[in-house]
Amino acid sequence: MGIYWDLFFVFFKIGLFSFGGGLAMVSVIQQEVLAHGWIPATEYARIITISQMTPGPIAVNTATYVGARVCGPDFVPAFMGSFIATLGVSLPSFIIVYFVARSLEKFSQSCLVKEALCGIRPAVIAFMITAVIFFLDITVFPIDNATSESSTFNPIGIPVLAVLFYLHYYRKVGAISLMLISGIIGVLVY
């Protein structure tokens, strides 16, 4: 029963204090999941990849997967873990939106709220940059699963990253197409 409480409170805290959407939450979730020793870094990278590819918000998908993974292979504990982690990460948003919606007019004109949101923006960008650096490290310097340490340099990672960035930013190729291209490259190269 203790693991369920841990999952709920960790993901509730993530949902309550993470601003900027799912991508900003990636580094916060990473920090909590790795600090609790629930999942190794390489598996976390896979979880984020799967969470990006499946429908729904990335934070909810990640919480669902982590909850199921942490609570074991049996159906009932895995289901309960995924449900509780998902509830934990989602509940703060529902509570906040409920209270904000009730007094939207009052909040929209508040200088204090506007200034607080301006102050939060740099933190959101910092969280996103942290997630980018984490994935860059995993991609360019893959972690050896046996030792949990960085292994050799991956020479394919940087050119693939550069080509995908070019295709997305300059040629406006969609995210789904890029995921398919990346998957094919992964199968062919690795």
PDB file of C-alpha atoms in Angstrom:
ATOM      1  CA  MET A   1       0.000   0.000   0.000  1.00  0.00           C
ATOM      2  CA  GLY A   2       2.948   2.313   0.670  1.00  0.00           C
ATOM      3  CA  ILE A   3       4.042   2.345  -2.969  1.00  0.00           C
ATOM      4  CA  TYR A   4       0.597   3.570  -4.014  1.00  0.00           C
ATOM      5  CA  TRP A   5       0.808   6.509  -1.594  1.00  0.00           C
ATOM      6  CA  ASP A   6       4.348   7.258  -2.794  1.00  0.00           C
ATOM      7  CA  LEU A   7       3.216   7.232  -6.429  1.00  0.00           C
ATOM      8  CA  PHE A   8       0.219   9.433  -5.699  1.00  0.00           C
ATOM      9  CA  PHE A   9       2.118  12.052  -3.698  1.00  0.00           C
ATOM     10  CA  VAL A  10       5.119  12.179  -6.048  1.00  0.00           C
ATOM     11  CA  PHE A  11       2.913  12.649  -9.111  1.00  0.00           C
ATOM     12  CA  PHE A  12       0.561  15.008  -7.258  1.00  0.00           C
ATOM     13  CA  LYS A  13       3.578  17.172  -6.402  1.00  0.00           C
ATOM     14  CA  ILE A  14       4.732  17.022 -10.033  1.00  0.00           C
ATOM     15  CA  GLY A  15       1.266  18.017 -11.261  1.00  0.00           C
ATOM     16  CA  LEU A  16       0.987  20.791  -8.687  1.00  0.00           C
ATOM     17  CA  PHE A  17       4.365  22.449  -9.185  1.00  0.00           C
ATOM     18  CA  SER A  18       5.141  21.834 -12.861  1.00  0.00           C
ATOM     19  CA  PHE A  19       4.113  24.666 -15.136  1.00  0.00           C
ATOM     20  CA  GLY A  20       4.386  24.832 -18.897  1.00  0.00           C
ATOM     21  CA  GLY A  21       2.815  21.579 -20.007  1.00  0.00           C
ATOM     22  CA  GLY A  22       4.081  18.054 -20.439  1.00  0.00           C
ATOM     23  CA  LEU A  23       7.453  18.811 -21.997  1.00  0.00           C
ATOM     24  CA  ALA A  24       8.331  21.105 -19.125  1.00  0.00           C
ATOM     25  CA  MET A  25       7.358  18.308 -16.726  1.00  0.00           C
ATOM     26  CA  VAL A  26       9.695  15.758 -18.330  1.00  0.00           C
ATOM     27  CA  SER A  27      12.749  16.837 -16.347  1.00  0.00           C
ATOM     28  CA  VAL A  28      10.767  17.093 -13.094  1.00  0.00           C
ATOM     29  CA  ILE A  29       9.336  13.597 -13.579  1.00  0.00           C
ATOM     30  CA  GLN A  30      12.817  12.328 -14.491  1.00  0.00           C
ATOM     31  CA  GLN A  31      14.301  13.771 -11.314  1.00  0.00           C
ATOM     32  CA  GLU A  32      11.625  12.236  -9.076  1.00  0.00           C
ATOM     33  CA  VAL A  33      11.516   8.832 -10.763  1.00  0.00           C
ATOM     34  CA  LEU A  34      15.304   8.445 -10.755  1.00  0.00           C
ATOM     35  CA  ALA A  35      15.620   9.777  -7.179  1.00  0.00           C
ATOM     36  CA  HIS A  36      13.172   7.124  -5.952  1.00  0.00           C
ATOM     37  CA  GLY A  37      15.045   4.447  -7.921  1.00  0.00           C
ATOM     38  CA  TRP A  38      11.872   3.328  -9.607  1.00  0.00           C
ATOM     39  CA  ILE A  39      13.238   3.189 -13.148  1.00  0.00           C
ATOM     40  CA  PRO A  40      16.748   3.425 -14.666  1.00  0.00           C
ATOM     41  CA  ALA A  41      17.602   6.378 -16.930  1.00  0.00           C
ATOM     42  CA  THR A  42      17.580   4.395 -20.181  1.00  0.00           C
ATOM     43  CA  GLU A  43      14.137   2.982 -19.481  1.00  0.00           C
ATOM     44  CA  TYR A  44      12.904   6.467 -18.591  1.00  0.00           C
ATOM     45  CA  ALA A  45      14.071   7.668 -22.005  1.00  0.00           C
ATOM     46  CA  ARG A  46      12.057   4.855 -23.601  1.00  0.00           C
ATOM     47  CA  ILE A  47       9.016   5.770 -21.509  1.00  0.00           C
ATOM     48  CA  ILE A  48       9.159   9.361 -22.747  1.00  0.00           C
ATOM     49  CA  THR A  49       9.495   8.156 -26.336  1.00  0.00           C
ATOM     50  CA  ILE A  50       6.465   5.894 -25.966  1.00  0.00           C
ATOM     51  CA  SER A  51       4.551   8.670 -24.190  1.00  0.00           C
ATOM     52  CA  GLN A  52       5.221  11.005 -27.115  1.00  0.00           C
ATOM     53  CA  MET A  53       4.015   8.442 -29.644  1.00  0.00           C
ATOM     54  CA  THR A  54       0.768   7.551 -27.879  1.00  0.00           C
ATOM     55  CA  PRO A  55      -2.313   9.799 -27.848  1.00  0.00           C
ATOM     56  CA  GLY A  56      -2.763  12.044 -24.853  1.00  0.00           C
ATOM     57  CA  PRO A  57      -0.700  14.406 -22.744  1.00  0.00           C
ATOM     58  CA  ILE A  58       2.890  13.323 -22.224  1.00  0.00           C
ATOM     59  CA  ALA A  59       2.789  13.813 -18.435  1.00  0.00           C
ATOM     60  CA  VAL A  60      -0.337  11.652 -18.090  1.00  0.00           C
ATOM     61  CA  ASN A  61       1.063   8.950 -20.373  1.00  0.00           C
ATOM     62  CA  THR A  62       4.356   8.957 -18.474  1.00  0.00           C
ATOM     63  CA  ALA A  63       2.620   8.768 -15.088  1.00  0.00           C
ATOM     64  CA  THR A  64       0.458   5.898 -16.309  1.00  0.00           C
ATOM     65  CA  TYR A  65       3.446   3.948 -17.598  1.00  0.00           C
ATOM     66  CA  VAL A  66       5.602   4.601 -14.519  1.00  0.00           C
ATOM     67  CA  GLY A  67       2.759   3.595 -12.186  1.00  0.00           C
ATOM     68  CA  ALA A  68       2.226   0.327 -14.043  1.00  0.00           C
ATOM     69  CA  ARG A  69       5.958  -0.397 -14.232  1.00  0.00           C
ATOM     70  CA  VAL A  70       6.651   0.337 -10.568  1.00  0.00           C
ATOM     71  CA  CYS A  71       3.763  -1.745  -9.203  1.00  0.00           C
ATOM     72  CA  GLY A  72       4.707  -4.949 -10.965  1.00  0.00           C
ATOM     73  CA  PRO A  73       3.818  -7.278 -13.788  1.00  0.00           C
ATOM     74  CA  ASP A  74       0.511  -8.552 -12.386  1.00  0.00           C
ATOM     75  CA  PHE A  75      -2.580  -6.889 -13.841  1.00  0.00           C
ATOM     76  CA  VAL A  76      -4.323  -5.601 -10.708  1.00  0.00           C
ATOM     77  CA  PRO A  77      -1.265  -3.974  -9.036  1.00  0.00           C
ATOM     78  CA  ALA A  78      -0.093  -2.557 -12.379  1.00  0.00           C
ATOM     79  CA  PHE A  79      -3.556  -1.159 -13.103  1.00  0.00           C
ATOM     80  CA  MET A  80      -3.826   0.354  -9.625  1.00  0.00           C
ATOM     81  CA  GLY A  81      -0.344   1.874  -9.900  1.00  0.00           C
ATOM     82  CA  SER A  82      -1.075   3.400 -13.271  1.00  0.00           C
ATOM     83  CA  PHE A  83      -4.465   4.701 -12.101  1.00  0.00           C
ATOM     84  CA  ILE A  84      -3.064   6.245  -8.914  1.00  0.00           C
ATOM     85  CA  ALA A  85      -0.064   7.875 -10.647  1.00  0.00           C
ATOM     86  CA  THR A  86      -2.342   9.253 -13.379  1.00  0.00           C
ATOM     87  CA  LEU A  87      -4.806  10.561 -10.802  1.00  0.00           C
ATOM     88  CA  GLY A  88      -1.941  12.154  -8.878  1.00  0.00           C
ATOM     89  CA  VAL A  89      -0.537  14.033 -11.869  1.00  0.00           C
ATOM     90  CA  SER A  90      -3.967  15.113 -13.161  1.00  0.00           C
ATOM     91  CA  LEU A  91      -5.776  16.090  -9.974  1.00  0.00           C
ATOM     92  CA  PRO A  92      -3.878  19.360  -9.316  1.00  0.00           C
ATOM     93  CA  SER A  93      -4.796  20.654 -12.775  1.00  0.00           C
ATOM     94  CA  PHE A  94      -8.468  19.932 -12.212  1.00  0.00           C
ATOM     95  CA  ILE A  95      -8.413  21.648  -8.829  1.00  0.00           C
ATOM     96  CA  ILE A  96      -6.521  24.703 -10.104  1.00  0.00           C
ATOM     97  CA  VAL A  97      -8.663  25.067 -13.232  1.00  0.00           C
ATOM     98  CA  TYR A  98     -11.829  24.786 -11.139  1.00  0.00           C
ATOM     99  CA  PHE A  99     -10.813  27.635  -8.839  1.00  0.00           C
ATOM    100  CA  VAL A 100      -9.335  29.776 -11.615  1.00  0.00           C
ATOM    101  CA  ALA A 101     -12.455  29.354 -13.750  1.00  0.00           C
ATOM    102  CA  ARG A 102     -14.643  30.473 -10.853  1.00  0.00           C
ATOM    103  CA  SER A 103     -12.768  33.739 -10.573  1.00  0.00           C
ATOM    104  CA  LEU A 104     -11.336  34.178 -14.072  1.00  0.00           C
ATOM    105  CA  GLU A 105     -12.355  37.804 -14.416  1.00  0.00           C
ATOM    106  CA  LYS A 106     -10.693  38.750 -11.164  1.00  0.00           C
ATOM    107  CA  PHE A 107      -7.457  36.878 -11.993  1.00  0.00           C
ATOM    108  CA  SER A 108      -7.189  38.145 -15.562  1.00  0.00           C
ATOM    109  CA  GLN A 109      -6.909  41.761 -14.400  1.00  0.00           C
ATOM    110  CA  SER A 110      -4.555  41.090 -11.490  1.00  0.00           C
ATOM    111  CA  CYS A 111      -1.081  42.586 -11.898  1.00  0.00           C
ATOM    112  CA  LEU A 112       0.236  40.121  -9.343  1.00  0.00           C
ATOM    113  CA  VAL A 113      -0.901  37.134 -11.425  1.00  0.00           C
ATOM    114  CA  LYS A 114       0.531  38.621 -14.616  1.00  0.00           C
ATOM    115  CA  GLU A 115       3.879  39.271 -12.914  1.00  0.00           C
ATOM    116  CA  ALA A 116       3.953  35.775 -11.396  1.00  0.00           C
ATOM    117  CA  LEU A 117       3.340  34.213 -14.812  1.00  0.00           C
ATOM    118  CA  CYS A 118       6.143  36.331 -16.313  1.00  0.00           C
ATOM    119  CA  GLY A 119       8.431  35.056 -13.578  1.00  0.00           C
ATOM    120  CA  ILE A 120       7.456  31.425 -14.183  1.00  0.00           C
ATOM    121  CA  ARG A 121       8.253  31.499 -17.931  1.00  0.00           C
ATOM    122  CA  PRO A 122      12.059  31.258 -17.530  1.00  0.00           C
ATOM    123  CA  ALA A 123      11.624  28.251 -15.215  1.00  0.00           C
ATOM    124  CA  VAL A 124       9.503  26.506 -17.839  1.00  0.00           C
ATOM    125  CA  ILE A 125      12.190  27.087 -20.460  1.00  0.00           C
ATOM    126  CA  ALA A 126      14.845  25.798 -18.032  1.00  0.00           C
ATOM    127  CA  PHE A 127      12.837  22.596 -17.501  1.00  0.00           C
ATOM    128  CA  MET A 128      12.553  22.087 -21.266  1.00  0.00           C
ATOM    129  CA  ILE A 129      16.285  22.662 -21.769  1.00  0.00           C
ATOM    130  CA  THR A 130      17.028  20.150 -19.006  1.00  0.00           C
ATOM    131  CA  ALA A 131      14.900  17.564 -20.821  1.00  0.00           C
ATOM    132  CA  VAL A 132      16.688  18.315 -24.105  1.00  0.00           C
ATOM    133  CA  ILE A 133      20.092  17.873 -22.469  1.00  0.00           C
ATOM    134  CA  PHE A 134      18.978  14.591 -20.867  1.00  0.00           C
ATOM    135  CA  PHE A 135      17.855  13.180 -24.210  1.00  0.00           C
ATOM    136  CA  LEU A 136      20.911  14.529 -26.004  1.00  0.00           C
ATOM    137  CA  ASP A 137      23.093  12.761 -23.454  1.00  0.00           C
ATOM    138  CA  ILE A 138      21.138   9.501 -23.851  1.00  0.00           C
ATOM    139  CA  THR A 139      21.296   9.749 -27.659  1.00  0.00           C
ATOM    140  CA  VAL A 140      24.902  10.843 -28.173  1.00  0.00           C
ATOM    141  CA  PHE A 141      26.439   9.085 -25.163  1.00  0.00           C
ATOM    142  CA  PRO A 142      24.227   6.021 -24.656  1.00  0.00           C
ATOM    143  CA  ILE A 143      24.096   4.552 -21.167  1.00  0.00           C
ATOM    144  CA  ASP A 144      25.282   1.001 -20.682  1.00  0.00           C
ATOM    145  CA  ASN A 145      22.415  -0.890 -18.997  1.00  0.00           C
ATOM    146  CA  ALA A 146      24.778  -3.201 -17.121  1.00  0.00           C
ATOM    147  CA  THR A 147      26.773  -0.445 -15.402  1.00  0.00           C
ATOM    148  CA  SER A 148      24.344   2.521 -15.617  1.00  0.00           C
ATOM    149  CA  GLU A 149      27.228   4.653 -16.862  1.00  0.00           C
ATOM    150  CA  SER A 150      27.805   6.458 -20.125  1.00  0.00           C
ATOM    151  CA  SER A 151      29.507   4.252 -22.659  1.00  0.00           C
ATOM    152  CA  THR A 152      31.088   5.107 -25.980  1.00  0.00           C
ATOM    153  CA  PHE A 153      30.229   8.040 -28.193  1.00  0.00           C
ATOM    154  CA  ASN A 154      27.420   7.379 -30.672  1.00  0.00           C
ATOM    155  CA  PRO A 155      28.555   8.921 -33.992  1.00  0.00           C
ATOM    156  CA  ILE A 156      25.143   8.384 -35.621  1.00  0.00           C
ATOM    157  CA  GLY A 157      23.220  10.420 -33.008  1.00  0.00           C
ATOM    158  CA  ILE A 158      24.352  13.913 -33.990  1.00  0.00           C
ATOM    159  CA  PRO A 159      23.866  13.623 -37.784  1.00  0.00           C
ATOM    160  CA  VAL A 160      20.433  12.037 -37.307  1.00  0.00           C
ATOM    161  CA  LEU A 161      19.526  14.785 -34.827  1.00  0.00           C
ATOM    162  CA  ALA A 162      20.699  17.466 -37.265  1.00  0.00           C
ATOM    163  CA  VAL A 163      18.762  15.989 -40.205  1.00  0.00           C
ATOM    164  CA  LEU A 164      15.586  15.579 -38.159  1.00  0.00           C
ATOM    165  CA  PHE A 165      15.872  19.139 -36.829  1.00  0.00           C
ATOM    166  CA  TYR A 166      16.357  20.442 -40.381  1.00  0.00           C
ATOM    167  CA  LEU A 167      13.370  18.476 -41.675  1.00  0.00           C
ATOM    168  CA  HIS A 168      11.124  19.624 -38.842  1.00  0.00           C
ATOM    169  CA  TYR A 169      12.185  23.250 -38.503  1.00  0.00           C
ATOM    170  CA  TYR A 170      12.926  24.236 -42.089  1.00  0.00           C
ATOM    171  CA  ARG A 171      10.919  21.751 -44.180  1.00  0.00           C
ATOM    172  CA  LYS A 172       7.967  21.589 -41.745  1.00  0.00           C
ATOM    173  CA  VAL A 173       7.847  17.772 -41.760  1.00  0.00           C
ATOM    174  CA  GLY A 174       5.299  16.648 -39.150  1.00  0.00           C
ATOM    175  CA  ALA A 175       6.141  14.962 -35.868  1.00  0.00           C
ATOM    176  CA  ILE A 176       4.459  11.672 -36.808  1.00  0.00           C
ATOM    177  CA  SER A 177       6.495  11.400 -40.008  1.00  0.00           C
ATOM    178  CA  LEU A 178       9.688  12.176 -38.093  1.00  0.00           C
ATOM    179  CA  MET A 179       8.887   9.507 -35.502  1.00  0.00           C
ATOM    180  CA  LEU A 180       8.376   6.959 -38.281  1.00  0.00           C
ATOM    181  CA  ILE A 181      11.628   8.013 -39.972  1.00  0.00           C
ATOM    182  CA  SER A 182      13.458   7.801 -36.636  1.00  0.00           C
ATOM    183  CA  GLY A 183      12.053   4.344 -35.958  1.00  0.00           C
ATOM    184  CA  ILE A 184      13.166   3.103 -39.373  1.00  0.00           C
ATOM    185  CA  ILE A 185      16.639   4.589 -38.862  1.00  0.00           C
ATOM    186  CA  GLY A 186      16.819   2.898 -35.449  1.00  0.00           C
ATOM    187  CA  VAL A 187      15.906  -0.489 -36.923  1.00  0.00           C
ATOM    188  CA  LEU A 188      18.386  -0.137 -39.800  1.00  0.00           C
ATOM    189  CA  VAL A 189      21.320   1.287 -37.835  1.00  0.00           C
ATOM    190  CA  TYR A 190      21.015  -0.361 -34.441  1.00  0.00           C
TER     191      TYR A 190
END
